[in-house]
Amino acid sequence: MPRIPRVRGLQSLQIASASSKPLPRLPFAASRTLSTTAPVCDLRSKLWKGPAPGPEDPYTQRPEPEEPLSNLPEEAISIPRHPISVAKWRLSLPPKRTEATTEKELAANDPTYTPALTLEELEEIPALDKWWDQPENWGKESEFRGFGKAEKEVERTIIEVQTRRAVVEVLSLQQENKLAEQLVKKWPEGSREALEQALAVEIVGEDGKFSLKGDVSSVVSHLTQHAGSLGEESSPRITLEEAAGIQEKWDPKWKEIALNDETKFAIRKRIYQLTGNMIPDSKLGAARNVRDVLTTLFKQRKPSNLAEELLAKPEVTELPNVRVHSRKVGPIDKEIEIGRWKVIEEELKKRGLPVTGTDNLSGNKEREWMTGKA
Amino acid sequence: MAGRGVGCLSEAMGALRLSAAKVGHTQIYRHQSSEADINSRKQPSTVAKTLTRSMATEASETSITKTASDKSALIQSWNPVSTVPLTIHNFPSFEPTSLEKWSVDHLYLPLRRDILHLAVVFEGDNTRSGTASSKTRWDVHGSHRKIRPQKGTGRARLGSKQNPLLRGGGKTFGPHPRDFGTNLNRKVYDKAWRTALSYRYRRGELIVCEDGMELTMPKGFEKAHKRDLRWGLREAYQARYMKSVLDTLGLGKADGRTLFITGDRREQLYSAMEQVPWEGRALDLEDVDVKDLLETGKVVMERSVLKEMIERHQSDLVANVVVGGLKGSGIPTGQKVF
């Protein structure tokens, strides 16, 4: 039973048949020119009941190449073998192994065929163990999706806005007495509308007593309604400017909201889902309020090199006799600084000497002798 | 590794400072209560401050950025007395599913590098096969005939050709099979296990998952026929998929590799991890020791594995005394909150 993974697979099958312009394989007799005494048309009309397929005289004329070039039956190409639901998860597998057309056959079929004479002219087909590295073979069906957001959020403002959303959602569930049952369930990531609704809810209160002001029930309904169909929508993105604008309106006291085990668990779960930042248990245990949760979430970006780290320190940069360079200061840098490098470069060029390096000549042999290398 | 070493050191220093402050506090408190001085309320903190040592290597307060100091201050301010929270996750999505409370004696022991060192050395000693074996002159094959006359040849006196000085002769003080194993007190070793787990927990590198941890492969892979995934296609697919899983979850090579511990061999997870040994490893409970727990960047284990580990390694917590025909079972491992 021939297997037809995909149309894509069929394309690669053609590639595998080692010809830049693939041709249908002909029967052996077709490539021979036969001299027959009997008129060919009569013979054909006797052989076929209806009008005979192919050219008038198949022994002397070449058949015109048919369009979907494949050695598979036509109906197999035109009708997709699998319904869309199957095609969604089906892997794209390599085509079956086929025998390449020989050079003789190719030459007989295609008058324009010329064999490759250099390596570059040959078509390159990667090995099977590289099959999945080709982007057309690794699609959505093979992608892994975890619970947390795949790209970790690093911007503080956005993290804070998402934390606010998580806190509002958790508190609204608590207010409606639905937190305990929703705790172990997966909440939908929600549309843009859900995000805006959650952020529109105000947190008011003082001295540890906080309450929500706004459309709490709709926030709760957003969290509970889609609980069945999960993972379809992706969370809406907020830009940095938007987040900063939203953040300005808040009363900073909201960070004083005290948290218990349940709310901490729910907030941690939601933050991980929305921002991809997972707070370790030991740090979450130490957190008592939202401010502490935010403190554990904010990460400082590590300086990528020493210079960056030093430049960030005012006690180093402010010193009058200290300069921080981004890389090692070499002899050329020193010449550039005093303005002599241009002259040196010009003079070297005038004499036809290499500006840098030794230009195919061996290096300083004497230095090697002295350092004991040679 | 160097980074972690420094991290450990600073953590240990932090703990030292904290305990020093505490000791100072309690001592003075006792002293003053004996004096029954009413004004003792204000005093302890000031005197305790004078007791804390200033380290020469310690960074000054100003050089530490605000967030970092906030974070470390927050963690140091937390001294759980009886239990610590532990979240149980789903695998491989890492969705938090339930919360448990574990005893501080199981998962929040202070870092003791000395105990960890003893345990790792003990394990290393006992893992040595000690099978190196060389032949002495008495083991080397051949005749013990005198190879030349004692006198008259003008050359050195020689006995048999197995002489260690001759080529093909025996080895004088060569290695012989022996046991390199050392001993470590059971209670010390058990404490090392829990110290290693606590260290991982404290740093947020211990991720506990629900029982039956197994990698779910994409439907297309599961449904594909065996003959379609020949010629290394299956292995290549597993490698690519496992890498994407690890990268998404922050467990891959860039995050210092990961150790997966399960109760027994889980075919999909183990075979996928075998394709990408540079990204981490998967071991069953019987194959894990303290060194394995400390090696990789993160440790992911089943809940039952953690429970079993703690139960096997709590000899210092469980009294070996039988009362009424029953031995004490020790502190309960993991109480479910919800």
mmCIF file of N, CA and C in Angstrom, chain B residues 86-168:
data_model
loop_
_atom_site.group_PDB
_atom_site.id
_atom_site.type_symbol
_atom_site.label_atom_id
_atom_site.label_comp_id
_atom_site.label_asym_id
_atom_site.label_seq_id
_atom_site.Cartn_x
_atom_site.Cartn_y
_atom_site.Cartn_z
ATOM 1 N N LEU B 86 5.626 23.058 49.782
ATOM 2 C CA LEU B 86 6.200 22.399 48.609
ATOM 3 C C LEU B 86 5.091 22.232 47.573
ATOM 4 N N THR B 87 5.308 22.812 46.409
ATOM 5 C CA THR B 87 4.300 22.719 45.352
ATOM 6 C C THR B 87 4.540 21.467 44.519
ATOM 7 N N ILE B 88 3.472 20.760 44.217
ATOM 8 C CA ILE B 88 3.572 19.583 43.355
ATOM 9 C C ILE B 88 3.095 19.994 41.972
ATOM 10 N N HIS B 89 3.884 19.630 40.973
ATOM 11 C CA HIS B 89 3.585 20.045 39.598
ATOM 12 C C HIS B 89 3.147 18.870 38.753
ATOM 13 N N ASN B 90 2.523 19.229 37.675
ATOM 14 C CA ASN B 90 2.222 18.229 36.657
ATOM 15 C C ASN B 90 3.467 18.068 35.778
ATOM 16 N N PHE B 91 3.628 16.905 35.161
ATOM 17 C CA PHE B 91 4.770 16.730 34.263
ATOM 18 C C PHE B 91 4.248 16.296 32.905
ATOM 19 N N PRO B 92 4.744 16.816 31.818
ATOM 20 C CA PRO B 92 5.830 17.781 31.686
ATOM 21 C C PRO B 92 5.372 19.240 31.577
ATOM 22 N N SER B 93 4.094 19.522 31.833
ATOM 23 C CA SER B 93 3.666 20.914 31.618
ATOM 24 C C SER B 93 4.128 21.842 32.744
ATOM 25 N N PHE B 94 4.416 21.267 33.906
ATOM 26 C CA PHE B 94 4.828 22.030 35.098
ATOM 27 C C PHE B 94 3.714 22.918 35.632
ATOM 28 N N GLU B 95 2.501 22.473 35.440
ATOM 29 C CA GLU B 95 1.380 23.210 36.020
ATOM 30 C C GLU B 95 1.294 22.848 37.502
ATOM 31 N N PRO B 96 1.310 23.850 38.411
ATOM 32 C CA PRO B 96 1.187 23.537 39.828
ATOM 33 C C PRO B 96 -0.187 22.930 40.106
ATOM 34 N N THR B 97 -0.215 21.782 40.768
ATOM 35 C CA THR B 97 -1.498 21.124 40.983
ATOM 36 C C THR B 97 -1.892 21.030 42.454
ATOM 37 N N SER B 98 -0.929 20.914 43.338
ATOM 38 C CA SER B 98 -1.298 20.860 44.754
ATOM 39 C C SER B 98 -0.162 21.388 45.621
ATOM 40 N N LEU B 99 -0.503 21.602 46.875
ATOM 41 C CA LEU B 99 0.483 22.152 47.807
ATOM 42 C C LEU B 99 0.604 21.221 49.001
ATOM 43 N N GLU B 100 1.836 21.038 49.447
ATOM 44 C CA GLU B 100 2.067 20.195 50.619
ATOM 45 C C GLU B 100 2.943 20.926 51.607
ATOM 46 N N LYS B 101 2.928 20.441 52.828
ATOM 47 C CA LYS B 101 3.823 20.989 53.845
ATOM 48 C C LYS B 101 4.798 19.904 54.252
ATOM 49 N N TRP B 102 6.055 20.241 54.210
ATOM 50 C CA TRP B 102 7.089 19.278 54.588
ATOM 51 C C TRP B 102 7.850 19.818 55.792
ATOM 52 N N SER B 103 8.286 18.899 56.610
ATOM 53 C CA SER B 103 8.999 19.292 57.822
ATOM 54 C C SER B 103 10.301 20.012 57.485
ATOM 55 N N VAL B 104 10.667 20.965 58.336
ATOM 56 C CA VAL B 104 11.942 21.652 58.117
ATOM 57 C C VAL B 104 13.114 20.700 58.311
ATOM 58 N N ASP B 105 12.902 19.637 59.074
ATOM 59 C CA ASP B 105 13.970 18.651 59.260
ATOM 60 C C ASP B 105 14.188 17.808 58.010
ATOM 61 N N HIS B 106 13.241 17.883 57.085
ATOM 62 C CA HIS B 106 13.381 17.130 55.839
ATOM 63 C C HIS B 106 13.860 18.011 54.698
ATOM 64 N N LEU B 107 13.301 19.188 54.609
ATOM 65 C CA LEU B 107 13.579 20.006 53.417
ATOM 66 C C LEU B 107 14.136 21.398 53.720
ATOM 67 N N TYR B 108 14.422 21.693 54.936
ATOM 68 C CA TYR B 108 14.953 23.031 55.202
ATOM 69 C C TYR B 108 16.103 22.970 56.203
ATOM 70 N N LEU B 109 16.973 22.000 56.021
ATOM 71 C CA LEU B 109 18.154 21.915 56.889
ATOM 72 C C LEU B 109 19.155 22.969 56.455
ATOM 73 N N PRO B 110 19.934 23.490 57.397
ATOM 74 C CA PRO B 110 20.968 24.442 56.997
ATOM 75 C C PRO B 110 22.030 23.756 56.149
ATOM 76 N N LEU B 111 22.656 24.532 55.309
ATOM 77 C CA LEU B 111 23.694 23.971 54.437
ATOM 78 C C LEU B 111 24.908 23.574 55.268
ATOM 79 N N ARG B 112 25.319 22.331 55.136
ATOM 80 C CA ARG B 112 26.547 21.865 55.805
ATOM 81 C C ARG B 112 27.447 21.281 54.732
ATOM 82 N N ARG B 113 28.357 22.102 54.272
ATOM 83 C CA ARG B 113 29.244 21.651 53.203
ATOM 84 C C ARG B 113 30.132 20.508 53.664
ATOM 85 N N ASP B 114 30.484 20.523 54.943
ATOM 86 C CA ASP B 114 31.368 19.474 55.455
ATOM 87 C C ASP B 114 30.694 18.104 55.382
ATOM 88 N N ILE B 115 29.414 18.087 55.735
ATOM 89 C CA ILE B 115 28.694 16.808 55.703
ATOM 90 C C ILE B 115 28.527 16.331 54.260
ATOM 91 N N LEU B 116 28.218 17.294 53.385
ATOM 92 C CA LEU B 116 28.067 16.935 51.970
ATOM 93 C C LEU B 116 29.381 16.378 51.428
ATOM 94 N N HIS B 117 30.474 17.006 51.834
ATOM 95 C CA HIS B 117 31.787 16.558 51.368
ATOM 96 C C HIS B 117 32.066 15.139 51.851
ATOM 97 N N LEU B 118 31.773 14.886 53.122
ATOM 98 C CA LEU B 118 31.984 13.543 53.670
ATOM 99 C C LEU B 118 31.183 12.508 52.877
ATOM 100 N N ALA B 119 29.929 12.865 52.584
ATOM 101 C CA ALA B 119 29.059 11.912 51.891
ATOM 102 C C ALA B 119 29.554 11.645 50.477
ATOM 103 N N VAL B 120 29.970 12.710 49.789
ATOM 104 C CA VAL B 120 30.409 12.534 48.393
ATOM 105 C C VAL B 120 31.693 11.706 48.356
ATOM 106 N N VAL B 121 32.599 11.967 49.291
ATOM 107 C CA VAL B 121 33.850 11.200 49.335
ATOM 108 C C VAL B 121 33.561 9.735 49.680
ATOM 109 N N PHE B 122 32.678 9.547 50.615
ATOM 110 C CA PHE B 122 32.278 8.183 51.023
ATOM 111 C C PHE B 122 31.714 7.404 49.836
ATOM 112 N N GLU B 123 30.846 8.086 49.090
ATOM 113 C CA GLU B 123 30.262 7.431 47.913
ATOM 114 C C GLU B 123 31.327 7.123 46.869
ATOM 115 N N GLY B 124 32.206 8.098 46.662
ATOM 116 C CA GLY B 124 33.267 7.919 45.671
ATOM 117 C C GLY B 124 34.156 6.740 46.042
ATOM 118 N N ASP B 125 34.515 6.652 47.312
ATOM 119 C CA ASP B 125 35.372 5.553 47.780
ATOM 120 C C ASP B 125 34.708 4.216 47.535
ATOM 121 N N ASN B 126 33.408 4.166 47.823
ATOM 122 C CA ASN B 126 32.724 2.886 47.716
ATOM 123 C C ASN B 126 32.353 2.530 46.289
ATOM 124 N N THR B 127 32.485 3.502 45.388
ATOM 125 C CA THR B 127 32.193 3.198 43.990
ATOM 126 C C THR B 127 33.434 2.682 43.267
ATOM 127 N N ARG B 128 34.602 2.896 43.856
ATOM 128 C CA ARG B 128 35.833 2.444 43.172
ATOM 129 C C ARG B 128 35.821 0.938 43.023
ATOM 130 N N SER B 129 36.142 0.473 41.851
ATOM 131 C CA SER B 129 36.097 -0.976 41.650
ATOM 132 C C SER B 129 37.319 -1.646 42.286
ATOM 133 N N GLY B 130 38.450 -0.976 42.293
ATOM 134 C CA GLY B 130 39.642 -1.519 42.945
ATOM 135 C C GLY B 130 40.101 -2.840 42.348
ATOM 136 N N THR B 131 40.076 -2.924 41.030
ATOM 137 C CA THR B 131 40.430 -4.195 40.402
ATOM 138 C C THR B 131 41.796 -4.160 39.730
ATOM 139 N N ALA B 132 42.515 -3.056 39.865
ATOM 140 C CA ALA B 132 43.827 -2.964 39.221
ATOM 141 C C ALA B 132 44.729 -4.066 39.792
ATOM 142 N N SER B 133 45.378 -4.782 38.900
ATOM 143 C CA SER B 133 46.185 -5.914 39.359
ATOM 144 C C SER B 133 47.429 -6.051 38.489
ATOM 145 N N SER B 134 48.591 -6.058 39.112
ATOM 146 C CA SER B 134 49.820 -6.251 38.352
ATOM 147 C C SER B 134 50.552 -7.486 38.898
ATOM 148 N N LYS B 135 51.435 -7.986 38.114
ATOM 149 C CA LYS B 135 52.123 -9.224 38.515
ATOM 150 C C LYS B 135 53.424 -8.899 39.233
ATOM 151 N N THR B 136 53.673 -9.573 40.322
ATOM 152 C CA THR B 136 54.979 -9.455 40.988
ATOM 153 C C THR B 136 55.935 -10.423 40.286
ATOM 154 N N ARG B 137 57.170 -10.453 40.701
ATOM 155 C CA ARG B 137 58.133 -11.338 40.050
ATOM 156 C C ARG B 137 57.728 -12.798 40.248
ATOM 157 N N TRP B 138 56.964 -13.048 41.279
ATOM 158 C CA TRP B 138 56.560 -14.436 41.556
ATOM 159 C C TRP B 138 55.351 -14.829 40.725
ATOM 160 N N ASP B 139 54.632 -13.829 40.160
ATOM 161 C CA ASP B 139 53.449 -14.141 39.351
ATOM 162 C C ASP B 139 53.774 -14.253 37.865
ATOM 163 N N VAL B 140 54.920 -13.659 37.468
ATOM 164 C CA VAL B 140 55.239 -13.636 36.034
ATOM 165 C C VAL B 140 55.583 -15.037 35.564
ATOM 166 N N HIS B 141 55.022 -15.369 34.391
ATOM 167 C CA HIS B 141 55.216 -16.705 33.824
ATOM 168 C C HIS B 141 56.686 -16.920 33.434
ATOM 169 N N GLY B 142 57.145 -18.129 33.528
ATOM 170 C CA GLY B 142 58.468 -18.468 33.006
ATOM 171 C C GLY B 142 59.333 -19.241 33.993
ATOM 172 N N SER B 143 60.459 -19.658 33.475
ATOM 173 C CA SER B 143 61.395 -20.457 34.285
ATOM 174 C C SER B 143 62.178 -19.554 35.226
ATOM 175 N N HIS B 144 62.530 -20.088 36.350
ATOM 176 C CA HIS B 144 63.330 -19.327 37.302
ATOM 177 C C HIS B 144 64.803 -19.726 37.229
ATOM 178 N N ARG B 145 65.168 -20.237 36.074
ATOM 179 C CA ARG B 145 66.567 -20.624 35.861
ATOM 180 C C ARG B 145 67.463 -19.379 35.951
ATOM 181 N N LYS B 146 68.672 -19.590 36.500
ATOM 182 C CA LYS B 146 69.612 -18.466 36.559
ATOM 183 C C LYS B 146 70.034 -18.105 35.140
ATOM 184 N N ILE B 147 69.910 -16.829 34.787
ATOM 185 C CA ILE B 147 70.090 -16.528 33.361
ATOM 186 C C ILE B 147 71.564 -16.414 32.947
ATOM 187 N N ARG B 148 72.447 -16.207 33.875
ATOM 188 C CA ARG B 148 73.864 -16.264 33.506
ATOM 189 C C ARG B 148 74.671 -16.625 34.761
ATOM 190 N N PRO B 149 75.874 -17.119 34.569
ATOM 191 C CA PRO B 149 76.678 -17.516 35.749
ATOM 192 C C PRO B 149 76.873 -16.352 36.703
ATOM 193 N N GLN B 150 77.070 -16.707 37.967
ATOM 194 C CA GLN B 150 77.242 -15.674 38.995
ATOM 195 C C GLN B 150 78.510 -14.872 38.729
ATOM 196 N N LYS B 151 79.562 -15.582 38.289
ATOM 197 C CA LYS B 151 80.862 -14.897 38.146
ATOM 198 C C LYS B 151 81.448 -15.179 36.769
ATOM 199 N N GLY B 152 82.390 -14.340 36.357
ATOM 200 C CA GLY B 152 83.196 -14.644 35.184
ATOM 201 C C GLY B 152 82.710 -14.038 33.884
ATOM 202 N N THR B 153 81.532 -13.469 33.815
ATOM 203 C CA THR B 153 81.076 -12.892 32.542
ATOM 204 C C THR B 153 81.438 -11.418 32.439
ATOM 205 N N GLY B 154 81.808 -10.817 33.528
ATOM 206 C CA GLY B 154 82.104 -9.382 33.521
ATOM 207 C C GLY B 154 80.853 -8.538 33.563
ATOM 208 N N ARG B 155 79.716 -9.178 33.714
ATOM 209 C CA ARG B 155 78.472 -8.422 33.760
ATOM 210 C C ARG B 155 77.829 -8.562 35.130
ATOM 211 N N ALA B 156 76.739 -7.823 35.325
ATOM 212 C CA ALA B 156 76.100 -7.816 36.641
ATOM 213 C C ALA B 156 75.518 -9.181 36.964
ATOM 214 N N ARG B 157 75.448 -9.469 38.287
ATOM 215 C CA ARG B 157 74.871 -10.750 38.683
ATOM 216 C C ARG B 157 73.362 -10.687 38.455
ATOM 217 N N LEU B 158 72.839 -11.749 37.959
ATOM 218 C CA LEU B 158 71.390 -11.788 37.744
ATOM 219 C C LEU B 158 70.871 -13.171 38.092
ATOM 220 N N GLY B 159 69.684 -13.194 38.692
ATOM 221 C CA GLY B 159 69.049 -14.474 38.998
ATOM 222 C C GLY B 159 68.093 -14.833 37.878
ATOM 223 N N SER B 160 66.806 -14.792 38.168
ATOM 224 C CA SER B 160 65.823 -15.185 37.159
ATOM 225 C C SER B 160 65.477 -14.006 36.248
ATOM 226 N N LYS B 161 64.821 -14.324 35.127
ATOM 227 C CA LYS B 161 64.464 -13.244 34.187
ATOM 228 C C LYS B 161 63.205 -12.501 34.631
ATOM 229 N N GLN B 162 62.599 -12.916 35.733
ATOM 230 C CA GLN B 162 61.424 -12.204 36.257
ATOM 231 C C GLN B 162 61.832 -11.020 37.131
ATOM 232 N N ASN B 163 63.130 -10.826 37.220
ATOM 233 C CA ASN B 163 63.662 -9.712 38.013
ATOM 234 C C ASN B 163 62.959 -8.395 37.654
ATOM 235 N N PRO B 164 62.484 -7.626 38.627
ATOM 236 C CA PRO B 164 61.774 -6.370 38.319
ATOM 237 C C PRO B 164 62.612 -5.361 37.546
ATOM 238 N N LEU B 165 63.935 -5.513 37.597
ATOM 239 C CA LEU B 165 64.781 -4.556 36.880
ATOM 240 C C LEU B 165 64.828 -4.850 35.382
ATOM 241 N N LEU B 166 64.421 -6.042 34.999
ATOM 242 C CA LEU B 166 64.509 -6.432 33.585
ATOM 243 C C LEU B 166 63.191 -6.196 32.866
ATOM 244 N N ARG B 167 63.314 -5.986 31.566
ATOM 245 C CA ARG B 167 62.110 -5.833 30.756
ATOM 246 C C ARG B 167 61.343 -7.148 30.756
ATOM 247 N N GLY B 168 60.045 -7.060 30.942
ATOM 248 C CA GLY B 168 59.239 -8.279 31.010
ATOM 249 C C GLY B 168 59.249 -8.903 32.392
#
